Amino acid sequence: MEVKKKPEEEENELVLELKGQLENEHLTPVEKLRLLNDSLNNALNSAAVHVNSGELTRLKSQLYLSGVLIHCVRVLSLHPSSLWGDLSAAATLAHLTSSCCVGVEPGPHSETFHRLFLPSVVDALLSLAAQLVNRTENVSLLRKVMDSVSWLLAAHTHLTEKVLSSIHYEQIQVCDDVTVSLLCVQMWIQTCTANSDFLSGLSDDSILLLLNEAIGQLALSSDSTVGGASLRLILLMASQLGRCLRPLLLSFRGLDSLLHKDWRGRGFDRGIDQLIALIQSEKDVVSQTQGSSEHVRAACVIQAAWRSYKTRRRVKKLNRAVSVLQRKYRARRREQQQQKEAQLWEEELKYQVCVRRQQARRRFHQKQRQLLQLLPADQVQSYLQECENRAAVVIQSFWRGFRERRHYSSTQRHMLRRERAVRMLQRGVRRFLHKRRAAKVPPLPPFWIGQKGLTDSRRAELKQQVDEYIATHQSFRVSPEECSCLHEEVQLLLLSVLQTGAQQRMEEQRVEALLAHVHTQLELLRDAPPLSVVTETDADTFLSPSGPVAARARDAHNAMLQASRLPWWRMLGDAGPVDPLGSTHLPELEEELGGLYIGGTVADKKQTQVDEVKL
């Protein structure tokens, strides 16, 4: 008989077999690439199907510890010429590698995994993305690789500095293609959206670099899609970081004027107004703090001027025109200084924007010139025509999108009005039906009124129903004779249980009677007078067996009087007087306790009255 293997053992065997195949020196890079894609895809799919949620994490950890992921990084780091141009398979391997790096439990190799392995993975992914940038027909593959980088950054925040300082990422940023710039901005938006704590875990330098990239896109690009994505990234950073981002926004002087002049009327004026309001609010706060310090400084200046004025007036009665001229001169000089600083800030921003635009334009022309030199002479005109067609397609797509969005918004407004009316009608009908059903339901009886017990007629009716059910649904496994025997056995067991319960109750009642006797004796001893003043009558009272009985009867009478004075609502849950002791064992208890009153019988009451007369 073949022993079935556990899923963990099967996964370990598959990983070790894959590792052995990858270590084969006769495999070409293309064969390794296809082998990794097929094996990783099948392994991840089979692990994701399992009910156990830790199966996928265990598989990823095993792939890292066995060295399979290191082979993936080596294959991704190869040049496209070594892969025979199979960039689609390389992009798929990048996606699988980033998925395997998320959720890994490296155990004792945690430091090596986070400091050495993950940066190498990021470098390989960015290298592949930089190679895809130069190939305009692979936009979908570039988007897939950038999504893999975003997924990796959302899980491991410390890799952000590695991405921003990477040479390959700088090559991607330098590209003048609008699609590439849009993909870069969308990568950061997707990362911030997937992990709400992503920005809070970054350093100030990383946040400043990320903000510089977004504002640089606003300053260099004229495409409305890139501008809208950059604006959305800045607003997302502002919403997650709060006041921590506002001082950094003020370091980009003239940003509000740039937004107002270059990006108004592009379809996202609302976001522009939000960002400008955010910058203005921070400027107001800064101006208030500066104004308070200026107020203190002005107060000191005024005080000094006033004291000097008084001194000079006492020494020599000078004219007031001197202080007025000084005050006006200082105010004028302060205004000129503020205007000069504002002008310098605006000029500096304009100069930086112009320099960056010139540098970008120069790099673009150099690349285009190099590309044209590589092309044959007969293909130059076709290449330029293709660029013009692609630009025309982009313009047409944007126009059609704008037109469809405008039509959709008008149609959606009408549909929302109809849905709101339908909801209102449904709400009214449901409320009417609920009230109608509530009126038909009979009122519930008060909670203090108990339910009626099972009567003899109802018991006979239920017994008849049970007999009919048994006659209709006869069991084929047990015969009627066996059922009758089983019924008799159950009756005997029930009878024995009831008899045992009766004996236990009698024993409990006997114990309660003894405790009552002891408590009565203790109460009498507690209320007894000292021995120095005890008389013969008091001694007879304690020696007589009817003394405790009288005290017990007196306490019971007082308790009954107090209970009769209680209001009716305090006695709703109390049951009637129940004799806790049966009449069969009272004589035994009387003999054992020496005539102690237990209560409940006429003979005991008469005996109590005789004892009281004797007293």
XYZ file of C-alpha atoms in Angstrom:
615
model
C 0.000 0.000 0.000
C 1.436 3.369 -1.035
C 1.808 5.946 1.761
C 0.385 9.343 0.918
C 2.862 12.180 1.420
C 2.084 15.330 3.317
C 1.782 18.650 1.419
C 4.882 20.010 3.183
C 7.015 17.080 2.020
C 5.712 17.416 -1.537
C 6.552 21.125 -1.586
C 10.064 20.470 -0.231
C 10.658 17.840 -2.919
C 9.408 20.184 -5.662
C 11.639 23.023 -4.452
C 14.704 20.770 -4.214
C 14.002 19.339 -7.686
C 13.678 22.883 -9.119
C 16.941 23.876 -7.444
C 18.709 20.866 -8.945
C 17.421 21.703 -12.424
C 18.571 25.338 -12.110
C 22.076 24.264 -11.062
C 22.459 22.375 -14.343
C 25.170 24.149 -16.334
C 23.824 23.020 -19.700
C 20.659 25.123 -19.397
C 20.579 28.367 -21.351
C 19.248 31.595 -19.752
C 16.074 31.336 -21.828
C 15.440 27.788 -20.633
C 16.033 28.851 -17.025
C 13.619 31.738 -17.494
C 10.843 29.504 -18.806
C 11.517 26.835 -16.172
C 11.276 29.412 -13.373
C 8.050 30.880 -14.749
C 6.304 27.530 -15.082
C 7.528 26.097 -11.770
C 6.863 29.193 -9.651
C 3.446 29.757 -11.192
C 2.336 26.166 -10.567
C 3.755 26.108 -7.019
C 2.108 29.393 -6.006
C -1.236 28.393 -7.496
C -1.225 25.017 -5.720
C -0.256 26.644 -2.399
C -2.943 29.324 -2.727
C -5.643 26.668 -3.202
C -4.935 25.088 0.227
C -7.263 25.914 3.109
C -4.326 26.466 5.439
C -3.312 30.128 5.183
C 0.290 29.393 6.260
C 0.950 27.074 3.317
C 1.789 29.951 0.951
C 4.102 31.614 3.494
C 5.912 28.309 4.088
C 6.419 27.840 0.333
C 7.852 31.361 -0.102
C 10.237 30.863 2.827
C 11.371 27.527 1.376
C 11.997 29.145 -2.028
C 14.217 31.800 -0.417
C 16.116 29.441 1.883
C 16.787 26.970 -0.946
C 18.238 29.692 -3.209
C 15.628 29.566 -5.964
C 14.834 33.275 -5.603
C 18.544 34.073 -5.969
C 18.476 32.326 -9.353
C 15.464 34.487 -10.266
C 17.416 37.661 -9.466
C 20.375 36.452 -11.537
C 18.176 35.758 -14.542
C 16.474 39.169 -14.255
C 19.847 40.915 -14.071
C 20.899 39.539 -17.472
C 20.881 41.709 -20.577
C 17.881 41.273 -22.939
C 20.204 39.988 -25.643
C 21.007 36.983 -23.434
C 17.299 36.249 -23.165
C 16.784 36.439 -26.965
C 14.420 39.372 -26.520
C 11.839 37.396 -24.546
C 10.889 40.414 -22.404
C 7.352 39.184 -21.743
C 8.665 36.141 -19.865
C 11.127 38.382 -18.002
C 8.268 40.663 -16.895
C 6.287 37.622 -15.722
C 9.297 36.394 -13.728
C 9.635 39.873 -12.169
C 6.008 39.725 -11.057
C 6.425 36.226 -9.584
C 9.675 37.195 -7.814
C 8.091 40.249 -6.161
C 5.120 38.110 -5.067
C 7.477 35.537 -3.515
C 9.394 38.258 -1.633
C 6.217 39.486 0.119
C 5.246 37.427 3.167
C 8.563 35.540 3.532
C 9.655 34.410 7.003
C 13.474 34.126 6.676
C 13.945 33.191 10.329
C 17.605 33.561 11.448
C 18.539 35.008 8.027
C 16.303 38.043 8.468
C 19.101 40.615 8.381
C 20.612 39.150 5.199
C 17.185 39.005 3.572
C 16.310 42.650 4.294
C 19.711 44.280 3.791
C 21.214 42.298 0.917
C 18.643 40.208 -0.912
C 15.734 42.670 -1.172
C 17.931 45.544 -2.493
C 19.297 43.167 -5.149
C 15.717 42.283 -6.159
C 14.793 45.965 -6.456
C 17.914 46.682 -8.505
C 17.107 43.815 -10.882
C 13.501 44.964 -11.337
C 14.541 48.579 -12.006
C 17.219 47.389 -14.454
C 14.587 45.448 -16.379
C 12.255 48.470 -16.311
C 15.042 50.729 -17.636
C 15.596 48.309 -20.525
C 11.875 48.283 -21.285
C 11.747 52.116 -21.367
C 13.734 52.233 -24.585
C 11.219 49.887 -26.246
C 8.039 51.829 -26.834
C 6.056 48.762 -27.880
C 6.384 47.187 -24.412
C 4.312 49.643 -22.393
C 2.182 46.880 -20.861
C 5.293 44.981 -19.790
C 6.746 48.140 -18.251
C 3.506 48.678 -16.332
C 3.696 45.092 -15.055
C 7.276 45.566 -13.834
C 6.445 48.908 -12.160
C 3.462 47.261 -10.424
C 5.841 44.598 -9.106
C 8.128 47.304 -7.700
C 5.119 49.023 -6.109
C 3.949 45.753 -4.520
C 7.451 45.213 -3.094
C 7.691 48.770 -1.734
C 4.292 48.527 -0.042
C 5.470 45.466 1.917
C 9.046 46.660 2.626
C 9.159 50.417 3.224
C 12.917 50.576 3.791
C 13.526 49.911 0.063
C 12.272 53.386 -0.881
C 15.673 55.007 -0.431
C 17.196 52.293 -2.635
C 14.671 53.016 -5.392
C 15.050 56.797 -5.263
C 18.864 56.614 -5.331
C 19.051 53.937 -8.045
C 20.778 54.770 -11.325
C 18.200 52.751 -13.253
C 15.359 54.758 -11.738
C 17.109 57.982 -12.760
C 17.303 56.626 -16.323
C 13.565 55.957 -16.205
C 12.887 59.494 -14.950
C 15.006 61.063 -17.679
C 12.791 59.521 -20.377
C 10.599 62.125 -22.078
C 7.796 59.692 -22.849
C 4.536 60.755 -21.210
C 3.521 57.138 -20.553
C 6.745 56.416 -18.653
C 6.355 59.526 -16.495
C 2.739 58.606 -15.802
C 3.738 55.053 -14.806
C 6.364 56.384 -12.372
C 3.851 58.650 -10.645
C 1.189 55.932 -10.610
C 3.673 53.539 -8.992
C 4.047 55.857 -5.984
C 0.289 56.474 -5.831
C -0.390 52.731 -5.832
C 2.235 52.177 -3.114
C 0.794 54.884 -0.837
C -2.737 53.585 -1.384
C -1.839 49.945 -0.683
C -0.009 50.781 2.562
C -1.406 53.718 4.526
C 1.679 53.692 6.831
C 4.131 53.818 3.928
C 4.890 57.545 4.098
C 5.044 57.633 7.892
C 7.920 55.121 7.830
C 10.078 57.216 5.438
C 12.744 59.682 6.413
C 12.490 63.400 5.698
C 15.039 63.131 2.873
C 13.056 60.368 1.144
C 9.815 62.317 1.476
C 11.546 65.400 0.063
C 12.894 63.400 -2.915
C 9.452 61.945 -3.599
C 7.867 65.389 -3.349
C 10.586 66.820 -5.610
C 9.761 64.196 -8.241
C 6.045 65.027 -8.184
C 6.630 68.800 -8.350
C 9.268 68.273 -11.053
C 6.679 66.519 -13.196
C 4.354 69.499 -12.701
C 7.122 71.893 -13.710
C 8.521 69.963 -16.705
C 5.557 68.124 -18.168
C 2.702 69.792 -20.005
C 0.532 66.688 -20.251
C -2.698 66.912 -18.262
C -2.651 63.213 -17.304
C 0.825 63.431 -15.799
C -0.075 66.691 -14.095
C -3.267 65.225 -12.625
C -1.424 62.151 -11.352
C 1.337 64.291 -9.802
C -1.242 66.518 -8.138
C -3.089 63.468 -6.815
C 0.196 62.109 -5.371
C 0.917 65.393 -3.571
C -2.599 65.521 -2.111
C -2.319 61.875 -1.013
C 0.967 62.647 0.740
C -0.612 65.657 2.402
C -3.579 63.612 3.649
C -1.343 60.859 5.112
C 1.441 63.043 6.547
C -0.706 65.970 7.686
C 1.271 68.916 9.044
C 4.624 67.181 8.498
C 4.431 67.874 4.761
C 3.492 71.555 4.920
C 6.974 72.905 5.794
C 8.406 70.847 2.917
C 5.902 72.396 0.492
C 7.095 75.866 1.473
C 10.631 74.950 0.364
C 9.339 74.968 -3.250
C 8.827 78.681 -3.667
C 6.361 79.795 -6.303
C 4.538 76.457 -6.432
C 1.130 78.070 -5.933
C 1.724 80.563 -8.761
C 2.904 77.709 -11.021
C -0.271 75.732 -10.339
C -2.463 78.766 -10.912
C -0.822 79.848 -14.173
C 0.043 76.565 -15.932
C -2.508 74.034 -14.712
C -5.795 75.893 -14.486
C -8.583 74.604 -16.737
C -7.106 71.112 -17.203
C -9.978 69.250 -15.515
C -8.649 69.072 -11.929
C -9.166 72.619 -10.663
C -10.617 71.276 -7.423
C -7.372 69.521 -6.522
C -5.400 72.609 -7.466
C -7.557 74.717 -5.155
C -6.994 72.243 -2.314
C -3.222 72.290 -2.743
C -3.099 76.090 -3.046
C -5.267 76.430 0.073
C -2.898 74.087 1.915
C 0.140 76.132 0.904
C -1.581 79.402 1.786
C -2.647 78.123 5.214
C 0.930 77.147 6.014
C 2.132 80.523 4.779
C -0.398 82.208 7.058
C 0.878 80.199 10.021
C 4.468 81.104 9.203
C 3.513 84.726 8.695
C 1.687 84.759 12.042
C 4.764 83.437 13.845
C 6.929 85.917 12.042
C 4.381 88.620 12.761
C 4.442 87.862 16.472
C 8.238 88.145 16.529
C 7.994 91.323 14.498
C 5.442 92.642 16.966
C 7.838 92.006 19.839
C 10.670 93.602 17.931
C 8.440 96.516 16.966
C 7.365 96.936 20.582
C 10.999 97.081 21.633
C 11.722 99.607 18.904
C 8.738 101.723 19.937
C 9.711 101.593 23.578
C 13.267 102.584 22.755
C 12.044 105.365 20.511
C 9.638 106.580 23.166
C 12.273 106.596 25.911
C 14.757 108.341 23.680
C 12.058 110.799 22.701
C 11.310 111.590 26.312
C 14.987 112.005 27.067
C 15.559 114.216 24.123
C 12.459 116.212 25.020
C 13.751 116.773 28.489
C 17.183 117.771 27.232
C 16.140 119.669 24.208
C 12.664 120.124 22.918
C 13.041 118.563 19.503
C 10.387 118.398 16.895
C 8.173 115.314 16.538
C 8.886 115.158 12.859
C 12.112 113.265 13.512
C 10.380 110.228 15.053
C 7.634 110.293 12.387
C 10.195 110.327 9.601
C 12.113 107.477 11.199
C 8.958 105.394 11.558
C 7.918 105.935 7.966
C 11.410 105.229 6.726
C 11.584 101.945 8.617
C 8.155 100.850 7.360
C 9.076 101.700 3.800
C 12.371 99.861 4.082
C 10.591 96.772 5.478
C 8.102 96.759 2.586
C 10.867 97.090 0.015
C 12.799 94.240 1.617
C 9.730 91.947 1.539
C 9.007 92.785 -2.095
C 12.627 92.140 -3.008
C 12.633 88.742 -1.291
C 9.381 87.717 -3.001
C 10.760 88.774 -6.378
C 13.988 86.865 -5.796
C 12.041 83.720 -4.839
C 9.915 83.896 -7.987
C 12.918 84.537 -10.213
C 14.806 81.636 -8.647
C 11.887 79.258 -9.245
C 11.489 80.410 -12.837
C 15.214 79.979 -13.398
C 15.185 76.448 -11.972
C 12.192 75.516 -14.131
C 13.805 76.913 -17.252
C 17.117 75.160 -16.543
C 15.400 71.825 -15.960
C 13.335 72.205 -19.110
C 16.423 73.042 -21.151
C 18.323 70.089 -19.708
C 15.449 67.730 -20.383
C 14.985 69.081 -23.904
C 18.706 68.790 -24.573
C 18.797 65.178 -23.377
C 15.739 64.369 -25.467
C 17.267 65.828 -28.614
C 20.557 64.004 -27.993
C 18.773 60.698 -27.605
C 16.641 61.349 -30.675
C 19.750 62.267 -32.669
C 21.512 59.080 -31.541
C 18.449 57.019 -32.434
C 18.210 58.623 -35.878
C 21.898 57.913 -36.475
C 21.319 54.245 -35.706
C 18.370 54.013 -38.119
C 18.894 53.560 -41.857
C 18.134 56.545 -44.067
C 15.073 54.973 -45.628
C 13.457 54.349 -42.209
C 13.835 57.875 -40.768
C 10.738 59.224 -42.472
C 8.656 56.218 -41.424
C 9.851 56.592 -37.822
C 8.894 60.275 -37.731
C 5.516 59.432 -39.272
C 5.000 56.763 -36.602
C 5.768 59.303 -33.844
C 3.229 61.712 -35.322
C 0.599 58.967 -35.546
C 1.208 57.948 -31.950
C 0.852 61.544 -30.780
C -2.372 61.868 -32.766
C -3.700 58.665 -31.175
C -2.924 59.996 -27.693
C -4.695 63.284 -28.414
C -7.713 61.486 -29.838
C -7.905 59.123 -26.858
C -7.835 62.003 -24.408
C -10.534 63.858 -26.323
C -12.770 60.791 -26.519
C -12.240 60.123 -22.826
C -13.197 63.688 -21.950
C -16.289 63.493 -24.121
C -17.400 60.144 -22.666
C -16.826 61.325 -19.086
C -18.922 64.396 -19.701
C -21.734 62.286 -21.194
C -21.468 59.768 -18.357
C -21.679 62.480 -15.687
C -24.894 63.894 -17.184
C -26.441 60.399 -17.479
C -25.293 59.416 -14.005
C -26.935 62.488 -12.472
C -30.310 61.482 -13.917
C -29.899 57.879 -12.725
C -28.994 59.015 -9.223
C -32.137 61.152 -9.055
C -34.277 58.165 -10.084
C -32.587 55.836 -7.597
C -33.110 58.355 -4.803
C -36.816 58.567 -5.618
C -37.143 54.768 -5.726
C -35.406 54.433 -2.352
C -37.740 56.986 -0.829
C -40.807 55.125 -2.118
C -39.477 51.786 -0.890
C -38.710 53.270 2.517
C -42.258 54.580 2.856
C -43.829 51.274 1.759
C -41.652 49.248 4.157
C -42.525 51.565 7.036
C -46.245 51.233 6.230
C -46.060 47.421 6.016
C -44.078 47.212 9.258
C -46.680 49.280 11.100
C -49.461 47.168 9.644
C -47.831 43.882 10.718
C -47.100 45.289 14.181
C -50.783 46.250 14.573
C -51.885 42.688 13.703
C -49.563 41.026 16.261
C -51.394 40.408 19.614
C -49.871 42.163 22.620
C -47.520 40.127 24.761
C -48.660 39.221 28.282
C -46.890 40.883 31.217
C -43.669 39.279 32.250
C -44.891 38.463 35.769
C -47.786 36.350 34.516
C -46.545 32.769 34.208
C -47.387 30.393 31.392
C -50.045 27.729 31.880
C -48.859 24.244 32.729
C -49.437 21.038 30.791
C -53.026 19.839 31.370
C -54.272 16.247 31.203
C -56.119 16.835 27.953
C -53.053 18.397 26.355
C -50.892 15.534 27.632
C -53.292 12.982 26.129
C -53.298 14.888 22.832
C -49.493 14.962 22.693
C -49.323 11.242 23.524
C -51.755 10.500 20.693
C -49.619 12.543 18.257
C -46.489 10.669 19.335
C -48.231 7.305 18.858
C -49.457 8.330 15.403
C -45.972 9.458 14.404
C -44.439 6.200 15.616
C -47.091 4.180 13.763
C -46.521 6.157 10.559
C -42.701 6.284 10.706
C -41.789 2.802 11.833
C -38.127 2.001 12.244
C -36.744 -0.794 10.085
C -33.663 -1.275 12.243
C -35.387 -1.868 15.620
C -38.404 -4.141 16.083
C -41.419 -3.179 18.262
C -40.433 -5.862 20.811
C -36.967 -4.318 21.187
C -38.551 -0.860 21.521
C -40.854 -2.118 24.327
C -37.903 -3.748 26.122
C -35.886 -0.556 25.775
C -38.844 1.436 27.102
C -39.116 -0.827 30.166
C -35.380 -0.480 30.834
C -35.645 3.299 30.629
C -38.620 3.251 33.025
C -36.653 1.158 35.534
C -33.650 3.467 35.292
C -35.887 6.516 35.716
C -37.541 4.939 38.760
C -34.165 4.197 40.345
C -33.023 7.766 39.702
C -36.191 9.178 41.257
C -35.841 6.954 44.330
C -32.219 7.968 44.758
C -33.233 11.620 44.424
C -35.940 11.217 47.104
C -33.434 9.742 49.556
C -31.003 12.548 48.851
C -33.718 15.153 49.420
C -34.643 13.539 52.746
C -31.009 13.645 53.832
C -30.742 17.311 52.809
C -33.912 18.136 54.776
C -32.507 16.391 57.832
C -29.269 18.413 57.569
C -31.272 21.655 57.217
C -33.284 20.783 60.341
C -30.113 20.172 62.349
C -28.678 23.490 61.150
C -31.896 25.253 62.160
C -31.658 23.727 65.617
C -28.028 24.820 65.995
C -28.775 28.353 64.785
C -31.650 28.670 67.284
C -29.439 27.541 70.163
C -26.737 30.015 69.098
C -29.207 32.904 68.964
C -30.509 32.077 72.453
C -26.989 31.893 73.845
C -26.103 35.194 72.170
C -29.080 36.971 73.751
C -28.659 35.293 77.178
C -27.953 37.537 80.211
C -24.664 37.299 82.167
C -24.246 34.542 84.782
C -24.102 37.082 87.592
C -27.720 38.135 87.055
C -29.212 34.797 85.928
C -32.267 33.676 87.861
C -33.857 30.258 88.227
C -36.562 31.204 85.735
C -33.934 32.065 83.113
C -32.112 28.823 83.794
C -35.335 26.832 83.417
C -35.967 28.620 80.158
C -32.646 27.472 78.760
C -32.966 23.988 80.211
C -36.499 23.494 78.904
C -36.742 22.113 75.340
C -39.659 24.427 74.567
C -37.576 27.627 74.928
C -35.871 27.398 71.566
C -39.189 26.450 70.029
C -40.821 29.609 71.362
C -37.984 31.801 70.132
C -38.137 30.178 66.728
C -41.892 30.660 66.525
C -41.554 34.313 67.545
C -38.969 34.967 64.819
C -41.113 33.212 62.243
C -44.140 35.277 63.272
C -42.171 38.528 62.956
C -40.898 37.511 59.527
C -44.451 36.718 58.376
C -45.692 40.104 59.575
C -42.882 41.890 57.714
C -43.649 39.929 54.547
C -47.349 40.825 54.746
C -46.471 44.553 54.816
C -44.428 44.369 51.600
C -45.967 45.923 48.430
C -47.525 43.627 45.853
C -44.782 44.098 43.275
C -42.139 42.817 45.699
C -43.931 39.451 46.023
C -44.447 38.686 42.322
C -41.630 36.155 42.032
C -42.106 34.541 45.478
C -43.783 31.163 45.683
C -46.374 30.186 48.287
C -45.421 28.666 51.594
C -43.991 25.239 50.999
C -43.286 22.722 53.672
C -39.586 21.960 53.256
C -39.854 18.815 55.408
C -42.111 15.876 54.669
C -44.685 14.635 57.153
C -43.266 11.107 57.168
C -39.926 11.819 58.858
C -41.079 14.554 61.291
C -41.435 12.166 64.274
C -37.857 10.935 63.786
C -36.529 14.494 63.774
C -38.647 15.340 66.844
C -37.108 12.431 68.766
C -33.588 13.315 67.618
C -33.845 17.050 68.424
C -35.634 16.570 71.735
C -38.999 18.116 70.843
C -37.659 20.964 68.665
C -40.470 22.640 66.674
C -40.065 21.923 62.975
C -43.444 23.359 61.933
C -46.276 22.322 59.735
C -48.478 19.942 61.870
C -51.316 20.553 64.336
C -49.884 18.167 66.946
C -46.616 20.066 67.014
C -48.498 23.359 67.479
C -50.457 21.903 70.408
C -47.242 20.614 71.999
C -45.734 24.071 71.626
C -48.745 25.706 73.322
C -48.462 23.236 76.284
C -44.765 24.054 76.685
C -45.555 27.794 76.700
C -48.194 27.276 79.439
C -45.621 25.383 81.529
C -43.248 28.291 81.182
